[in-house]
Amino acid sequence: MIILLCVIVVIVLIASLLLGGDAFLSSKAFEVNFVIIRNLEKKYKTKLTEYEINTPLRRAHFWSQLAHESGLRPIQENLNYSVYGLLSVFPKYFTHVNVMEYANKPEKIANKVYGGRMGNTEPSDGWKYRGRGYIQMTGKDTYKRLSDAVGVDYVSDPDKLLNDPDAIVAALWFWKDSRINGIPGHSS
């Protein structure tokens, strides 16, 4: 466990520095994250093994990714962007001409940026299938593939991914489905 924690510290520090963030640089944040990780490791030990998150390096990468994407909490994508946020994050979808129509309207933003792709075909699918969980599962196709793989219907009830057990299974499935353990350096 000590090796795992040391590897996580290094990975998160490097990621925080590269991304310009400082959320994980305080000792209190590290302490809280380690307690959360230790509790999740105990609670889901069998599932972690089942999905081959079974070496210190794999575990460090897995937990670091969850910490980065969700702060180690099952959350849903907010999408409450200001004018500046929309123009910065989604320049493909928003210009100075249309941005005011969407600013600070999360549902409308989601339907614009996620609509018509990732299996989202209905007018409100972008909002319905926005990112959720520890790893932000996004798009109806992803929810369907997850549902088929684990035998739980997330398509008709996407908010199930806000529950800890469902969110961890979704994160583990995504990790395996994306073959992240097969990336060079992840195998040891």
Coordinates of C-alpha atoms in Angstrom, one line a residue:
M1 CA 0.0 0.0 0.0
I2 CA 2.9 2.4 0.7
I3 CA 4.3 1.9 -2.8
L4 CA 0.9 2.5 -4.3
L5 CA 0.5 5.7 -2.3
C6 CA 3.9 7.0 -3.3
V7 CA 3.3 6.2 -7.0
I8 CA -0.1 8.0 -6.8
V9 CA 1.6 11.1 -5.2
V10 CA 4.1 11.3 -8.0
I11 CA 1.6 10.8 -10.8
V12 CA -0.9 13.3 -9.3
L13 CA 1.9 15.9 -8.6
I14 CA 3.2 15.6 -12.2
A15 CA -0.3 15.8 -13.6
S16 CA -1.2 18.8 -11.4
L17 CA 2.0 20.6 -12.4
L18 CA 1.5 19.8 -16.1
L19 CA -2.1 20.9 -16.0
G20 CA -1.4 24.0 -14.0
G21 CA -3.6 22.9 -11.2
D22 CA -2.9 23.1 -7.5
A23 CA -5.9 21.2 -6.0
F24 CA -3.8 18.2 -5.1
L25 CA -0.7 20.0 -4.0
S26 CA -1.8 20.7 -0.4
S27 CA -1.0 18.0 2.2
K28 CA -4.7 18.1 3.4
A29 CA -5.9 17.2 -0.1
F30 CA -3.4 14.3 -0.3
E31 CA -4.5 13.1 3.1
V32 CA -8.2 13.2 2.2
N33 CA -7.6 11.5 -1.1
F34 CA -5.6 8.7 0.4
V35 CA -8.3 8.0 3.0
I36 CA -10.9 7.8 0.2
I37 CA -8.7 5.6 -1.9
R38 CA -7.9 3.3 1.0
N39 CA -11.6 2.9 1.7
L40 CA -12.5 2.3 -1.9
E41 CA -9.7 -0.2 -2.2
K42 CA -11.0 -2.2 0.7
K43 CA -14.6 -1.9 -0.4
Y44 CA -14.0 -2.9 -4.0
K45 CA -10.9 -5.2 -3.7
T46 CA -12.6 -8.1 -5.5
K47 CA -13.9 -5.9 -8.3
L48 CA -10.4 -4.3 -8.8
T49 CA -8.9 -7.7 -9.1
E50 CA -11.7 -8.9 -11.5
Y51 CA -10.9 -6.0 -13.8
E52 CA -7.1 -6.5 -13.5
I53 CA -6.4 -3.3 -11.5
N54 CA -4.0 -5.5 -9.6
T55 CA -0.5 -4.0 -9.6
P56 CA 0.7 -0.9 -7.8
L57 CA 1.2 1.0 -11.1
R58 CA -2.2 0.1 -12.5
R59 CA -3.9 1.0 -9.2
A60 CA -2.0 4.3 -9.0
H61 CA -3.0 5.2 -12.6
F62 CA -6.6 4.1 -12.0
W63 CA -7.1 6.1 -8.8
S64 CA -5.2 9.1 -10.2
Q65 CA -7.5 9.2 -13.2
L66 CA -10.6 9.0 -11.0
A67 CA -9.2 11.8 -8.7
H68 CA -8.6 13.9 -11.8
E69 CA -12.0 13.4 -13.4
S70 CA -14.3 13.5 -10.4
G71 CA -12.3 14.2 -7.2
L72 CA -13.0 10.5 -6.2
R73 CA -16.7 11.1 -6.0
P74 CA -19.4 10.0 -8.4
I75 CA -20.5 13.2 -10.0
Q76 CA -22.4 14.5 -13.0
E77 CA -21.1 17.0 -15.6
N78 CA -22.4 20.4 -14.7
L79 CA -22.0 22.2 -18.1
N80 CA -22.9 25.6 -16.5
Y81 CA -20.5 27.6 -18.7
S82 CA -20.2 31.4 -19.0
V83 CA -19.7 33.2 -22.3
Y84 CA -15.9 33.0 -21.8
G85 CA -16.1 29.4 -20.8
L86 CA -18.1 28.4 -23.8
L87 CA -15.8 30.2 -26.2
S88 CA -12.7 28.7 -24.5
V89 CA -13.8 25.1 -24.1
F90 CA -16.2 24.6 -27.0
P91 CA -15.0 27.0 -29.8
K92 CA -16.3 24.4 -32.4
Y93 CA -19.9 25.0 -31.2
F94 CA -20.0 28.6 -30.1
T95 CA -19.1 31.9 -31.6
H96 CA -19.6 35.5 -30.6
V97 CA -22.8 35.3 -32.6
N98 CA -24.6 32.5 -30.8
V99 CA -22.8 32.3 -27.4
M100 CA -25.2 34.6 -25.4
E101 CA -28.1 32.2 -26.3
Y102 CA -26.4 29.4 -24.5
A103 CA -24.3 30.9 -21.7
N104 CA -25.2 29.6 -18.2
K105 CA -27.9 27.2 -19.6
P106 CA -26.4 23.8 -18.9
E107 CA -29.1 21.7 -20.5
K108 CA -29.1 23.7 -23.7
I109 CA -25.3 23.6 -23.8
A110 CA -25.3 19.8 -23.3
N111 CA -27.8 19.3 -26.1
K112 CA -25.7 21.5 -28.4
V113 CA -22.3 20.0 -27.8
Y114 CA -23.4 16.3 -27.4
G115 CA -26.5 16.3 -29.6
G116 CA -26.4 14.3 -32.8
R117 CA -23.3 12.3 -31.9
M118 CA -22.2 9.5 -29.5
G119 CA -25.6 7.8 -30.1
N120 CA -27.5 10.8 -29.0
T121 CA -30.4 11.1 -31.4
E122 CA -33.3 12.7 -29.5
P123 CA -33.4 16.5 -28.9
S124 CA -32.7 16.1 -25.1
D125 CA -30.2 13.2 -25.3
G126 CA -27.1 15.4 -24.9
W127 CA -28.3 16.5 -21.4
K128 CA -29.7 13.0 -20.5
Y129 CA -26.4 11.3 -21.4
R130 CA -24.0 13.9 -20.1
G131 CA -20.9 12.8 -18.2
R132 CA -21.6 10.9 -14.9
G133 CA -19.7 8.7 -12.5
Y134 CA -16.1 8.6 -11.3
I135 CA -15.0 8.5 -15.0
Q136 CA -17.4 10.7 -16.9
M137 CA -19.4 8.3 -19.0
T138 CA -20.8 10.4 -21.8
G139 CA -23.2 9.7 -24.7
K140 CA -26.0 7.2 -25.2
D141 CA -23.7 4.7 -27.0
T142 CA -21.4 4.6 -24.0
Y143 CA -24.3 4.1 -21.6
K144 CA -25.7 1.3 -23.8
R145 CA -22.4 -0.5 -24.1
L146 CA -21.9 -0.3 -20.4
S147 CA -25.4 -1.5 -19.8
D148 CA -24.9 -4.5 -22.1
A149 CA -21.6 -5.4 -20.6
V150 CA -22.6 -5.3 -16.9
G151 CA -26.3 -6.2 -17.1
V152 CA -27.7 -3.0 -15.5
D153 CA -29.9 -0.6 -17.5
Y154 CA -28.2 2.8 -17.4
V155 CA -29.9 3.9 -20.6
S156 CA -33.3 4.3 -18.9
D157 CA -31.8 5.5 -15.6
P158 CA -28.5 7.3 -16.2
D159 CA -28.5 8.7 -12.7
K160 CA -27.7 5.3 -11.3
L161 CA -24.1 6.3 -12.2
L162 CA -24.2 8.7 -9.3
N163 CA -24.4 5.8 -6.9
D164 CA -21.0 4.7 -5.6
P165 CA -21.3 0.9 -6.6
D166 CA -22.5 1.7 -10.1
A167 CA -20.0 4.4 -10.6
I168 CA -17.1 2.2 -9.6
V169 CA -18.3 -0.7 -11.9
A170 CA -18.7 1.8 -14.7
A171 CA -15.1 3.2 -14.2
L172 CA -13.7 -0.4 -14.1
W173 CA -15.6 -1.4 -17.2
F174 CA -14.4 1.8 -19.0
W175 CA -10.8 1.1 -18.0
K176 CA -11.0 -2.5 -19.3
D177 CA -13.1 -1.6 -22.4
S178 CA -10.6 1.1 -23.3
R179 CA -7.7 -1.4 -22.8
I180 CA -5.8 1.1 -20.6
N181 CA -4.0 -1.8 -18.8
G182 CA -2.6 -2.7 -22.3
I183 CA -0.9 0.7 -22.8
P184 CA 2.9 0.3 -22.5
G185 CA 4.0 0.9 -19.0
H186 CA 0.6 -0.1 -17.5
S187 CA 1.3 -3.8 -17.6
S188 CA 3.7 -3.9 -14.6

